[in-house]
Short mmCIF file of C-alpha atoms in Angstrom, two decimals:
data_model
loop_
_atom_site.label_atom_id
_atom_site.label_comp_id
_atom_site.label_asym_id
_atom_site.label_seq_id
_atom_site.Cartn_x
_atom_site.Cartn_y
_atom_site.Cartn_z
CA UNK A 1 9.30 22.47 11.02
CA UNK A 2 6.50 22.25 9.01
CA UNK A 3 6.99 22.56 4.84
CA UNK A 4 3.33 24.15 4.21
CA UNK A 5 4.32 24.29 0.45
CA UNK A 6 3.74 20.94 -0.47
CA UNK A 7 0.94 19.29 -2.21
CA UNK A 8 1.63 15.28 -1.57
CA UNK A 9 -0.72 13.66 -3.97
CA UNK A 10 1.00 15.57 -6.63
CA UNK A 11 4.33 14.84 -5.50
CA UNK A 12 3.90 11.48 -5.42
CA UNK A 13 2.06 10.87 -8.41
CA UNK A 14 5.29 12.24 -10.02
CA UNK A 15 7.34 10.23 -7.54
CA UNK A 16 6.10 6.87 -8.74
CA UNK A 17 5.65 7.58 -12.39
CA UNK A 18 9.66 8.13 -12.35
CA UNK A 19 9.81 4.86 -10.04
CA UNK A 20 7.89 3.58 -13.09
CA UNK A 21 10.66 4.61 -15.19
CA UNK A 22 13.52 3.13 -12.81
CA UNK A 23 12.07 -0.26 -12.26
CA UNK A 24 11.40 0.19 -8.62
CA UNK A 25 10.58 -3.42 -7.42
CA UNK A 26 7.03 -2.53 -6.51
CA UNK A 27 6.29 -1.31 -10.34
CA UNK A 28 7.44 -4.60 -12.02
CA UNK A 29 4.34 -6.48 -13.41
CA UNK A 30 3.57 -9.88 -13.13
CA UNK A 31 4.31 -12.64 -15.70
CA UNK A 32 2.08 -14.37 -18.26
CA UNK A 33 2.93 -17.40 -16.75
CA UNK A 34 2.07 -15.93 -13.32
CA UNK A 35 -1.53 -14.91 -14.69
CA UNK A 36 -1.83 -18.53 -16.16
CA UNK A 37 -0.76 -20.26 -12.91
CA UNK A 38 -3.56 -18.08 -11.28
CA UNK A 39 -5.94 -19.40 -13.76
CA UNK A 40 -5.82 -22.71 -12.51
CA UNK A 41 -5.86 -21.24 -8.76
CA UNK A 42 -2.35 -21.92 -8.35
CA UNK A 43 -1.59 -18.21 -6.94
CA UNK A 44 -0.42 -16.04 -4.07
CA UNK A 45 -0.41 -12.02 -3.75
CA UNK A 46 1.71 -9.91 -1.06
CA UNK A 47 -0.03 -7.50 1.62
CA UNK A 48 2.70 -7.09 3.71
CA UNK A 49 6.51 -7.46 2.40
CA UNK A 50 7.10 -10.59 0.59
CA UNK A 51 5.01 -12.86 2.54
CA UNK A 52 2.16 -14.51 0.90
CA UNK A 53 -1.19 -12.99 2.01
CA UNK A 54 -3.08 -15.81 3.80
CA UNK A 55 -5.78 -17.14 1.66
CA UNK A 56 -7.95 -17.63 4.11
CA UNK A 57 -8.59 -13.85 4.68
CA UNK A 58 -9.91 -13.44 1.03
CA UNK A 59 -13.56 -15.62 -0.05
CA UNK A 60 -12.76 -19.15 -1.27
CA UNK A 61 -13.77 -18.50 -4.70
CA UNK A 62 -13.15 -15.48 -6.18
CA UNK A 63 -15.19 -15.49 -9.25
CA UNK A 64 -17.35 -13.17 -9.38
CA UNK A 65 -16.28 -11.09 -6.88
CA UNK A 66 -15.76 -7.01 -6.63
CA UNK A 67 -12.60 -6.65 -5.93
CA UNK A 68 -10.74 -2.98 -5.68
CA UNK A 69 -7.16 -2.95 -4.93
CA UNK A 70 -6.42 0.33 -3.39
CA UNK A 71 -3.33 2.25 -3.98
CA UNK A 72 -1.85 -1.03 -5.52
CA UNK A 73 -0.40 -0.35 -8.97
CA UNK A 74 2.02 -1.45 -10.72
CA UNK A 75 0.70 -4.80 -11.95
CA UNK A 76 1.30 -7.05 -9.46
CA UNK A 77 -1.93 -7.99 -7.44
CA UNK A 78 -4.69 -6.94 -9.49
CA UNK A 79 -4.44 -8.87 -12.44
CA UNK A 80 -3.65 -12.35 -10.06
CA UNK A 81 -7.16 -11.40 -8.47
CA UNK A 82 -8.50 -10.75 -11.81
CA UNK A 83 -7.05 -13.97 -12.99
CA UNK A 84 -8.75 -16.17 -10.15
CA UNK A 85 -11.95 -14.91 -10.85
CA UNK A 86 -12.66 -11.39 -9.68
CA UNK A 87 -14.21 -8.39 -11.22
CA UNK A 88 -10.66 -5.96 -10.48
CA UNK A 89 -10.79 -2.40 -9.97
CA UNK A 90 -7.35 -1.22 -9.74
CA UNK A 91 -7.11 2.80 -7.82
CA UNK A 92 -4.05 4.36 -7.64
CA UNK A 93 -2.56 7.83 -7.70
CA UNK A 94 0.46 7.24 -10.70
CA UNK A 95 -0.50 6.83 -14.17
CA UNK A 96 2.41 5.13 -15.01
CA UNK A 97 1.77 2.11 -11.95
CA UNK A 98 -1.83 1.84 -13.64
CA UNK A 99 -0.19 1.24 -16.65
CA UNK A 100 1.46 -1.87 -15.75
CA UNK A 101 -2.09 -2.77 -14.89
CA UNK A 102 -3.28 -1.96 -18.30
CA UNK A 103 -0.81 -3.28 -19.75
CA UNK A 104 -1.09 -6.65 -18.33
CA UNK A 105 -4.79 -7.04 -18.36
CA UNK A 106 -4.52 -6.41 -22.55
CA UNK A 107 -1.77 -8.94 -22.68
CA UNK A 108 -3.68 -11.58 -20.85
CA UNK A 109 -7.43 -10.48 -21.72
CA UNK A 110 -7.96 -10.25 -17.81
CA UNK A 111 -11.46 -8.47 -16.48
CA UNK A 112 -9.35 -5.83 -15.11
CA UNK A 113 -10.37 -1.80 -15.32
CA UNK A 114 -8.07 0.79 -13.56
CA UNK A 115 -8.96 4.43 -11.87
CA UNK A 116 -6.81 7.62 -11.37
CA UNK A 117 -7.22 9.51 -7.94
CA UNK A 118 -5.92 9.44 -3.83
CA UNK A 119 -6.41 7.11 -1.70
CA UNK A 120 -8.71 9.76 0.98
CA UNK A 121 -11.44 10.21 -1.88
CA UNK A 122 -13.30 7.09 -3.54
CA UNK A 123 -16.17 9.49 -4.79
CA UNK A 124 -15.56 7.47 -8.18
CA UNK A 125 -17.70 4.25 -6.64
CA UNK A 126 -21.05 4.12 -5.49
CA UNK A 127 -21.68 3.10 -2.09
CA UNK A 128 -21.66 -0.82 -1.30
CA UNK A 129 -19.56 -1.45 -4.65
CA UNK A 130 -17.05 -4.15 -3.52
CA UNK A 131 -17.09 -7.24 -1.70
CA UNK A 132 -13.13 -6.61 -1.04
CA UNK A 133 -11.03 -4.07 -0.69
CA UNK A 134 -7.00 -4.85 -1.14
CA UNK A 135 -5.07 -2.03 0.19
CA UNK A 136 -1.13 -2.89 0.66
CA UNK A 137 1.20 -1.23 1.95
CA UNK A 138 0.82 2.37 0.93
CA UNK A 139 -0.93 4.28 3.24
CA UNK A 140 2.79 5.56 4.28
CA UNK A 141 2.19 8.02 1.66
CA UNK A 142 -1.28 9.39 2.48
CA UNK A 143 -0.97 12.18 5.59
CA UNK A 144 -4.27 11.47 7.07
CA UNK A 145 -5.72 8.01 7.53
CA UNK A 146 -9.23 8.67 8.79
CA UNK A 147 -10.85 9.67 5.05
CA UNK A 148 -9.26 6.52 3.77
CA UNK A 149 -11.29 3.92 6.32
CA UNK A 150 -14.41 6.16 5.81
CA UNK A 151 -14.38 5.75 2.12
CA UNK A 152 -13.66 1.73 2.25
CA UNK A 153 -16.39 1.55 4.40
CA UNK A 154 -18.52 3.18 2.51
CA UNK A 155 -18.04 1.31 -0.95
CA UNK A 156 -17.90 -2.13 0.59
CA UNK A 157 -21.08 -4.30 0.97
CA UNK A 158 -22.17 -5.73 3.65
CA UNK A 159 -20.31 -8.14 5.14
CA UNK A 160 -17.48 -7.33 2.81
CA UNK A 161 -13.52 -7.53 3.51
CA UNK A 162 -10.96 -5.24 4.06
CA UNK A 163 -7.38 -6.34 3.95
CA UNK A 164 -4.42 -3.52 4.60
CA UNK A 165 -0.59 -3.73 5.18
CA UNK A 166 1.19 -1.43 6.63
CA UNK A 167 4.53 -0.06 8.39
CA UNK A 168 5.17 -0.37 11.66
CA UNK A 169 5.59 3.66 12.96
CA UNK A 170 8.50 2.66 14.96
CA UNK A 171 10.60 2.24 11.78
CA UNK A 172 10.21 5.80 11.69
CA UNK A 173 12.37 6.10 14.44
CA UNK A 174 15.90 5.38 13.52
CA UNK A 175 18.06 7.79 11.10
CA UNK A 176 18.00 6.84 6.87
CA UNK A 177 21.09 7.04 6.06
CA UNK A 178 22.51 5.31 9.20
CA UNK A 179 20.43 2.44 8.84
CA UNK A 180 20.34 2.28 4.90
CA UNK A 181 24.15 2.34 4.54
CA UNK A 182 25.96 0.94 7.77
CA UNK A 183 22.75 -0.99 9.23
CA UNK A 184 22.97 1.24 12.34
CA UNK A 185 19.65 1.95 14.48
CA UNK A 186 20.64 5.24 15.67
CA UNK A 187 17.14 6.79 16.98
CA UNK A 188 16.57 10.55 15.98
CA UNK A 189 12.98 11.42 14.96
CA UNK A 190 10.11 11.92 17.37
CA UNK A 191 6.71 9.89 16.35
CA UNK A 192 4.81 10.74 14.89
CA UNK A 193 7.33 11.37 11.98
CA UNK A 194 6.66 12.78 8.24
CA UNK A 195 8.74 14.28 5.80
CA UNK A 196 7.75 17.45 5.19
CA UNK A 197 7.84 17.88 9.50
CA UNK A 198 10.99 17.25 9.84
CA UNK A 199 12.88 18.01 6.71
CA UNK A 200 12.50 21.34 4.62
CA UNK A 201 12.34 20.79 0.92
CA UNK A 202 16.25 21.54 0.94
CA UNK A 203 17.59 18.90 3.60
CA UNK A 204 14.77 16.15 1.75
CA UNK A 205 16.46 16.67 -1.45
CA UNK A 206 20.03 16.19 0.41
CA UNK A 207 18.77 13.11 2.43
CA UNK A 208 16.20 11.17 -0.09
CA UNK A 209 16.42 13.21 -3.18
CA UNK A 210 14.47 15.94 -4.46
CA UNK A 211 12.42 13.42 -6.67
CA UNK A 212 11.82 10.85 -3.88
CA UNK A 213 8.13 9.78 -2.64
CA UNK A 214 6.70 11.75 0.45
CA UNK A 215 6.60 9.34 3.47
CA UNK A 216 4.12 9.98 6.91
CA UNK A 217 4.19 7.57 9.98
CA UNK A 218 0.66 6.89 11.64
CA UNK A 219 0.13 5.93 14.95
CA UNK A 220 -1.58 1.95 15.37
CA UNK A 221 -4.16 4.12 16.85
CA UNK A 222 -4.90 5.78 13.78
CA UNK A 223 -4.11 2.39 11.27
CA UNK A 224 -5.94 0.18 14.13
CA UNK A 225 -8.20 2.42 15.56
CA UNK A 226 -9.55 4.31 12.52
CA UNK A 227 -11.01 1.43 10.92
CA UNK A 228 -12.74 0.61 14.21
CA UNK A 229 -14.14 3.73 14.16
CA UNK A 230 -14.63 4.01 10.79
CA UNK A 231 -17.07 0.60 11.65
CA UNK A 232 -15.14 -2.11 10.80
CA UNK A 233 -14.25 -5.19 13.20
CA UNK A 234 -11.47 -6.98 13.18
CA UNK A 235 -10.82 -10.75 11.97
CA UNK A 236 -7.08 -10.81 11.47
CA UNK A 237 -3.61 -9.57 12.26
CA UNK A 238 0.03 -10.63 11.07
CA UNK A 239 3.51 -9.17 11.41
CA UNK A 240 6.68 -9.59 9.10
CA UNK A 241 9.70 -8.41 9.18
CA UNK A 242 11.74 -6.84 6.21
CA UNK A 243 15.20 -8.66 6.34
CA UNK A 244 16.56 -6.62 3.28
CA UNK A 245 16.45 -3.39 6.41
CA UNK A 246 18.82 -3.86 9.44
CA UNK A 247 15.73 -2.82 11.79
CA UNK A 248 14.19 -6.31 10.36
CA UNK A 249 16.20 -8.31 12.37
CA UNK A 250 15.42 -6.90 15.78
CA UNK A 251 11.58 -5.57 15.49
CA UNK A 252 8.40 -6.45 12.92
CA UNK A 253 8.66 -3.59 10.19
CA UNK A 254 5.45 -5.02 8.72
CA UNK A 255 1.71 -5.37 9.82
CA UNK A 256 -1.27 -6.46 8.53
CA UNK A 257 -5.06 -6.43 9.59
CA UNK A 258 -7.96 -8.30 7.79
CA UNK A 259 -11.21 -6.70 8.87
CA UNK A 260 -14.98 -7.39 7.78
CA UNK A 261 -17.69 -4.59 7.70
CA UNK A 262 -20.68 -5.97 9.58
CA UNK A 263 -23.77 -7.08 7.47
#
């Protein structure tokens, strides 16, 4: 099955401006007592879940730094960055998330500028623009991976930083509803999974609702293995689980890869 209709960067820009609207946990903006406590480098940002990233995959000092957090609305890590030190460009493909940026960065006078596009095209930025790129976990709603590690190449400098956090495909596995209401692992879809494969618009809008954001599973090949051959090596890897999901307590639902482009 394969819903050809569907255009998913305009799906879910409308997905996550209503998300906006709900007060989805991922669009709530940080405090002004957050942004101070970063100010005196008392401060932590998630990449994967809700663990604190480790520190030591980002520079020791921040000031100064080009920092673009990629497909991370919603005012959560961009302004902490911005409050540390770093010069924040925040890319995402929902108005409203990068309006809890804007909103945030007037409130607290943070160095903070935001940019509307997907995730696959940073033609926006010159090449070697950043020193880091911050890309949580989000690439779940981008179908193809390889543009994505081609572009962060591209604008970091030399010897710059990526950082990414993503799902674990095998999540992708088990049936919704089964595991979202009665914490059952019932295995159903074949990986690699997406929703417009194996849904038509009519059985999405039964399951998720018609509204809901457009997910794709990728392969570790394509998450791992595209940013090594996109050029990048490798530094760093965690795994977390998500205990709020009944797969969380048997299997990692979260990874995450720090990875430096060579100078």
């Amino acid at each position: 099955m394969q819903d050809k209709g569907v255009d998913p960067v305009a799906h879910n820009r409308a997905a996550w401006d209503k998300y906006v609207q709900e007060g989805d946990e991922w669009t709530r903006p940080v405090s002004t007592e957050d942004v101070e406590r970063a100010r005196r480098g008392d401060w932590s940002i998630v990449l994967i879940g809700h663990e604190p990233v480790n520190r030591s995959w980002l520079p020791a000092d921040l000031t100064g730094k080009d920092v673009l957090c990629l497909a991370a609305g919603g005012g959560q890590q961009g302004p902490i960055l911005a409050a540390a030190g770093a010069r924040v460009t925040v890319f995402d493909n929902s108005p409203g998330q990068l309006g809890q940026d804007q909103m945030v960065a007037e409130r607290d006078e943070l160095d903070l500028r935001t940019a509307l596009g997907d995730m696959r095209d940073l033609s926006a930025f010159g090449d070697a623009t950043f020193d880091v790129v911050f890309h949580p976990v989000s690439n779940l709603f981008a179908p193809d991976l390889a543009p994505v590690w081609r572009e962060c190449f591209r604008v970091l400098r030399p010897g710059g930083t990526l950082l990414v956090g993503f799902l674990n495909p095998d999540v992708y596995l088990f049936d919704h509803e089964a595991l979202d209401e009665r914490g059952e692992l019932n295995v159903v879809h074949k990986l690699p999974y997406s929703d417009v494969t194996h849904y038509s618009a009519e059985e999405r809008a039964k399951k998720f609702g018609a509204d809901a954001a457009l997910e794709y599973s990728h392969t570790l090949t394509d998450q791992i293995g595209g940013q090594l051959a996109a050029g990048f090596l490798l530094t760093g890897f965690e795994e977390a689980p998500d205990r709020s999901n009944a797969a969380g307590h048997y299997m990692s639902n979260y990874f995450a890869t720090a990875a430096v482009k060579p100078g």
